[in-house]
Short mmCIF file of N, CA and C in Angstrom, two decimals:
data_model
loop_
_atom_site.label_atom_id
_atom_site.label_comp_id
_atom_site.label_asym_id
_atom_site.label_seq_id
_atom_site.Cartn_x
_atom_site.Cartn_y
_atom_site.Cartn_z
N MET A 1347 -6.64 2.61 4.77
CA MET A 1347 -6.13 3.81 4.14
C MET A 1347 -7.20 4.90 4.18
N ARG A 1348 -8.44 4.49 4.02
CA ARG A 1348 -9.52 5.48 4.03
C ARG A 1348 -9.63 6.15 5.39
N LEU A 1349 -9.53 5.38 6.47
CA LEU A 1349 -9.61 5.96 7.81
C LEU A 1349 -8.48 6.96 8.04
N LEU A 1350 -7.30 6.62 7.61
CA LEU A 1350 -6.17 7.54 7.73
C LEU A 1350 -6.41 8.81 6.93
N ALA A 1351 -6.91 8.65 5.71
CA ALA A 1351 -7.13 9.80 4.85
C ALA A 1351 -8.23 10.72 5.39
N GLU A 1352 -9.25 10.12 5.99
CA GLU A 1352 -10.39 10.91 6.46
C GLU A 1352 -10.13 11.61 7.78
N GLY A 1353 -9.38 10.99 8.68
CA GLY A 1353 -9.24 11.61 9.99
C GLY A 1353 -7.90 11.47 10.64
N GLY A 1354 -6.92 11.00 9.90
CA GLY A 1354 -5.60 10.84 10.47
C GLY A 1354 -5.53 9.64 11.40
N SER A 1355 -4.42 9.54 12.08
CA SER A 1355 -4.17 8.36 12.92
C SER A 1355 -5.15 8.25 14.08
N GLU A 1356 -5.80 9.36 14.46
CA GLU A 1356 -6.77 9.31 15.56
C GLU A 1356 -7.96 8.44 15.21
N ARG A 1357 -8.28 8.32 13.93
CA ARG A 1357 -9.42 7.50 13.49
C ARG A 1357 -9.07 6.03 13.35
N VAL A 1358 -7.80 5.70 13.44
CA VAL A 1358 -7.39 4.32 13.22
C VAL A 1358 -7.29 3.61 14.57
N SER A 1359 -8.44 3.19 15.05
CA SER A 1359 -8.50 2.39 16.27
C SER A 1359 -8.94 0.99 15.88
N THR A 1360 -8.75 0.05 16.78
CA THR A 1360 -9.20 -1.31 16.52
C THR A 1360 -10.68 -1.32 16.21
N ARG A 1361 -11.45 -0.60 17.00
CA ARG A 1361 -12.90 -0.56 16.80
C ARG A 1361 -13.26 0.02 15.43
N ALA A 1362 -12.65 1.14 15.06
CA ALA A 1362 -12.96 1.77 13.77
C ALA A 1362 -12.58 0.87 12.60
N VAL A 1363 -11.43 0.25 12.69
CA VAL A 1363 -10.98 -0.65 11.62
C VAL A 1363 -11.93 -1.83 11.49
N CYS A 1364 -12.32 -2.40 12.62
CA CYS A 1364 -13.22 -3.55 12.59
C CYS A 1364 -14.58 -3.17 12.02
N GLU A 1365 -15.10 -2.02 12.41
CA GLU A 1365 -16.38 -1.56 11.86
C GLU A 1365 -16.28 -1.35 10.35
N ALA A 1366 -15.21 -0.70 9.90
CA ALA A 1366 -15.04 -0.43 8.47
C ALA A 1366 -14.87 -1.71 7.66
N ALA A 1367 -14.19 -2.69 8.24
CA ALA A 1367 -13.92 -3.94 7.53
C ALA A 1367 -15.01 -4.99 7.74
N GLY A 1368 -15.88 -4.76 8.72
CA GLY A 1368 -16.94 -5.73 8.99
C GLY A 1368 -16.43 -7.02 9.63
N VAL A 1369 -15.41 -6.88 10.49
CA VAL A 1369 -14.83 -8.04 11.16
C VAL A 1369 -14.79 -7.81 12.67
N GLN A 1370 -14.51 -8.86 13.40
CA GLN A 1370 -14.34 -8.79 14.84
C GLN A 1370 -12.88 -8.50 15.18
N PRO A 1371 -12.61 -7.86 16.32
CA PRO A 1371 -11.22 -7.52 16.69
C PRO A 1371 -10.22 -8.68 16.63
N PRO A 1372 -10.57 -9.89 17.02
CA PRO A 1372 -9.56 -10.95 16.94
C PRO A 1372 -9.03 -11.18 15.52
N THR A 1373 -9.83 -10.82 14.52
CA THR A 1373 -9.40 -10.99 13.13
C THR A 1373 -8.15 -10.17 12.83
N ILE A 1374 -8.12 -8.94 13.32
CA ILE A 1374 -6.95 -8.08 13.09
C ILE A 1374 -5.71 -8.73 13.67
N TYR A 1375 -5.83 -9.24 14.88
CA TYR A 1375 -4.66 -9.81 15.56
C TYR A 1375 -4.26 -11.15 14.96
N ARG A 1376 -5.23 -11.88 14.41
CA ARG A 1376 -4.90 -13.15 13.76
C ARG A 1376 -4.18 -12.90 12.44
N LEU A 1377 -4.62 -11.88 11.69
CA LEU A 1377 -4.02 -11.61 10.39
C LEU A 1377 -2.76 -10.76 10.44
N PHE A 1378 -2.68 -9.84 11.42
CA PHE A 1378 -1.59 -8.87 11.43
C PHE A 1378 -0.77 -8.88 12.72
N ASP A 1379 -1.09 -9.70 13.67
CA ASP A 1379 -0.40 -9.82 14.96
C ASP A 1379 -0.64 -8.62 15.89
N SER A 1380 -0.80 -7.42 15.33
CA SER A 1380 -1.00 -6.23 16.16
C SER A 1380 -1.51 -5.09 15.29
N MET A 1381 -1.91 -4.00 15.93
CA MET A 1381 -2.29 -2.82 15.15
C MET A 1381 -1.08 -2.27 14.41
N ASP A 1382 0.09 -2.37 15.01
CA ASP A 1382 1.30 -1.93 14.31
C ASP A 1382 1.51 -2.74 13.03
N GLY A 1383 1.25 -4.05 13.11
CA GLY A 1383 1.36 -4.90 11.93
C GLY A 1383 0.37 -4.51 10.86
N LEU A 1384 -0.84 -4.16 11.27
CA LEU A 1384 -1.86 -3.69 10.33
C LEU A 1384 -1.42 -2.38 9.67
N LEU A 1385 -0.95 -1.45 10.48
CA LEU A 1385 -0.50 -0.16 9.94
C LEU A 1385 0.70 -0.33 9.01
N ASP A 1386 1.60 -1.26 9.33
CA ASP A 1386 2.72 -1.55 8.43
C ASP A 1386 2.20 -2.07 7.09
N ALA A 1387 1.20 -2.95 7.13
CA ALA A 1387 0.62 -3.50 5.90
C ALA A 1387 -0.05 -2.39 5.09
N VAL A 1388 -0.73 -1.48 5.76
CA VAL A 1388 -1.37 -0.35 5.08
C VAL A 1388 -0.30 0.52 4.42
N ALA A 1389 0.78 0.77 5.12
CA ALA A 1389 1.86 1.59 4.55
C ALA A 1389 2.48 0.91 3.34
N ARG A 1390 2.70 -0.40 3.43
CA ARG A 1390 3.26 -1.13 2.28
C ARG A 1390 2.31 -1.09 1.09
N GLU A 1391 1.03 -1.28 1.36
CA GLU A 1391 0.03 -1.26 0.29
C GLU A 1391 -0.04 0.12 -0.35
N GLY A 1392 -0.03 1.15 0.46
CA GLY A 1392 -0.04 2.51 -0.08
C GLY A 1392 1.19 2.80 -0.90
N SER A 1393 2.32 2.32 -0.43
CA SER A 1393 3.57 2.54 -1.13
C SER A 1393 3.58 1.81 -2.47
N SER A 1394 3.13 0.57 -2.49
CA SER A 1394 3.13 -0.18 -3.74
C SER A 1394 2.09 0.38 -4.70
N ALA A 1395 0.98 0.88 -4.19
CA ALA A 1395 -0.04 1.47 -5.06
C ALA A 1395 0.47 2.75 -5.69
N SER A 1396 1.22 3.54 -4.93
CA SER A 1396 1.72 4.80 -5.49
C SER A 1396 2.83 4.55 -6.50
N THR A 1397 3.64 3.54 -6.29
CA THR A 1397 4.72 3.28 -7.25
C THR A 1397 4.19 2.59 -8.49
N SER A 1398 3.14 1.78 -8.36
CA SER A 1398 2.61 1.10 -9.54
C SER A 1398 1.79 2.04 -10.41
N SER A 1399 1.28 3.14 -9.84
CA SER A 1399 0.50 4.08 -10.64
C SER A 1399 1.36 5.20 -11.19
N SER A 1400 2.61 5.26 -10.78
CA SER A 1400 3.51 6.30 -11.30
C SER A 1400 3.90 5.98 -12.72
N PRO A 1401 4.00 7.00 -13.54
CA PRO A 1401 4.44 6.72 -14.92
C PRO A 1401 5.87 6.22 -14.92
N ARG A 1402 6.12 5.25 -15.74
CA ARG A 1402 7.46 4.69 -15.84
C ARG A 1402 8.28 5.51 -16.80
N SER A 1403 9.55 5.62 -16.48
CA SER A 1403 10.43 6.29 -17.43
C SER A 1403 10.73 5.30 -18.54
N PRO A 1404 10.89 5.79 -19.73
CA PRO A 1404 11.15 4.87 -20.84
C PRO A 1404 12.46 4.13 -20.62
N SER A 1405 12.45 2.88 -21.01
CA SER A 1405 13.68 2.10 -20.85
C SER A 1405 14.66 2.52 -21.94
N PRO A 1406 15.95 2.55 -21.60
CA PRO A 1406 16.93 2.95 -22.61
C PRO A 1406 16.98 1.95 -23.75
N ARG A 1407 17.18 2.46 -24.94
CA ARG A 1407 17.28 1.58 -26.10
C ARG A 1407 18.66 0.94 -26.11
N PRO A 1408 18.76 -0.25 -26.62
CA PRO A 1408 20.08 -0.88 -26.71
C PRO A 1408 21.00 -0.08 -27.61
N ALA A 1409 22.29 -0.21 -27.38
CA ALA A 1409 23.28 0.55 -28.15
C ALA A 1409 23.13 0.30 -29.64
N SER A 1410 22.80 -0.90 -30.03
CA SER A 1410 22.68 -1.22 -31.45
C SER A 1410 21.53 -0.42 -32.10
N ALA A 1411 20.50 -0.10 -31.33
CA ALA A 1411 19.39 0.66 -31.87
C ALA A 1411 19.70 2.15 -31.92
N ARG A 1412 20.65 2.61 -31.09
CA ARG A 1412 21.01 4.03 -31.05
C ARG A 1412 21.99 4.42 -32.16
N ARG A 1413 22.74 3.46 -32.65
CA ARG A 1413 23.73 3.78 -33.67
C ARG A 1413 23.05 4.22 -34.97
N SER A 1414 23.60 5.23 -35.56
CA SER A 1414 23.04 5.67 -36.85
C SER A 1414 23.42 4.67 -37.91
N ARG A 1415 22.55 4.54 -38.84
CA ARG A 1415 22.81 3.60 -39.94
C ARG A 1415 23.50 4.37 -41.07
N CYS A 1416 24.61 3.83 -41.57
CA CYS A 1416 25.37 4.48 -42.64
C CYS A 1416 25.01 3.89 -43.97
#
């Protein structure tokens, strides 16, 4: 995600990813099958991070709690 944020997709090469992660190129292919698989994982991670940090809307109260007490 950092490589994408810093320089766009041009910075996301196998070599750049491996240098940033401190791994050898075969590691990417063993874990993600391809660079496309890695980018898909990055997109999923970014998506889940953005949704988990979003404020939640309050859950509706049950009908019994909404009724006024007489």
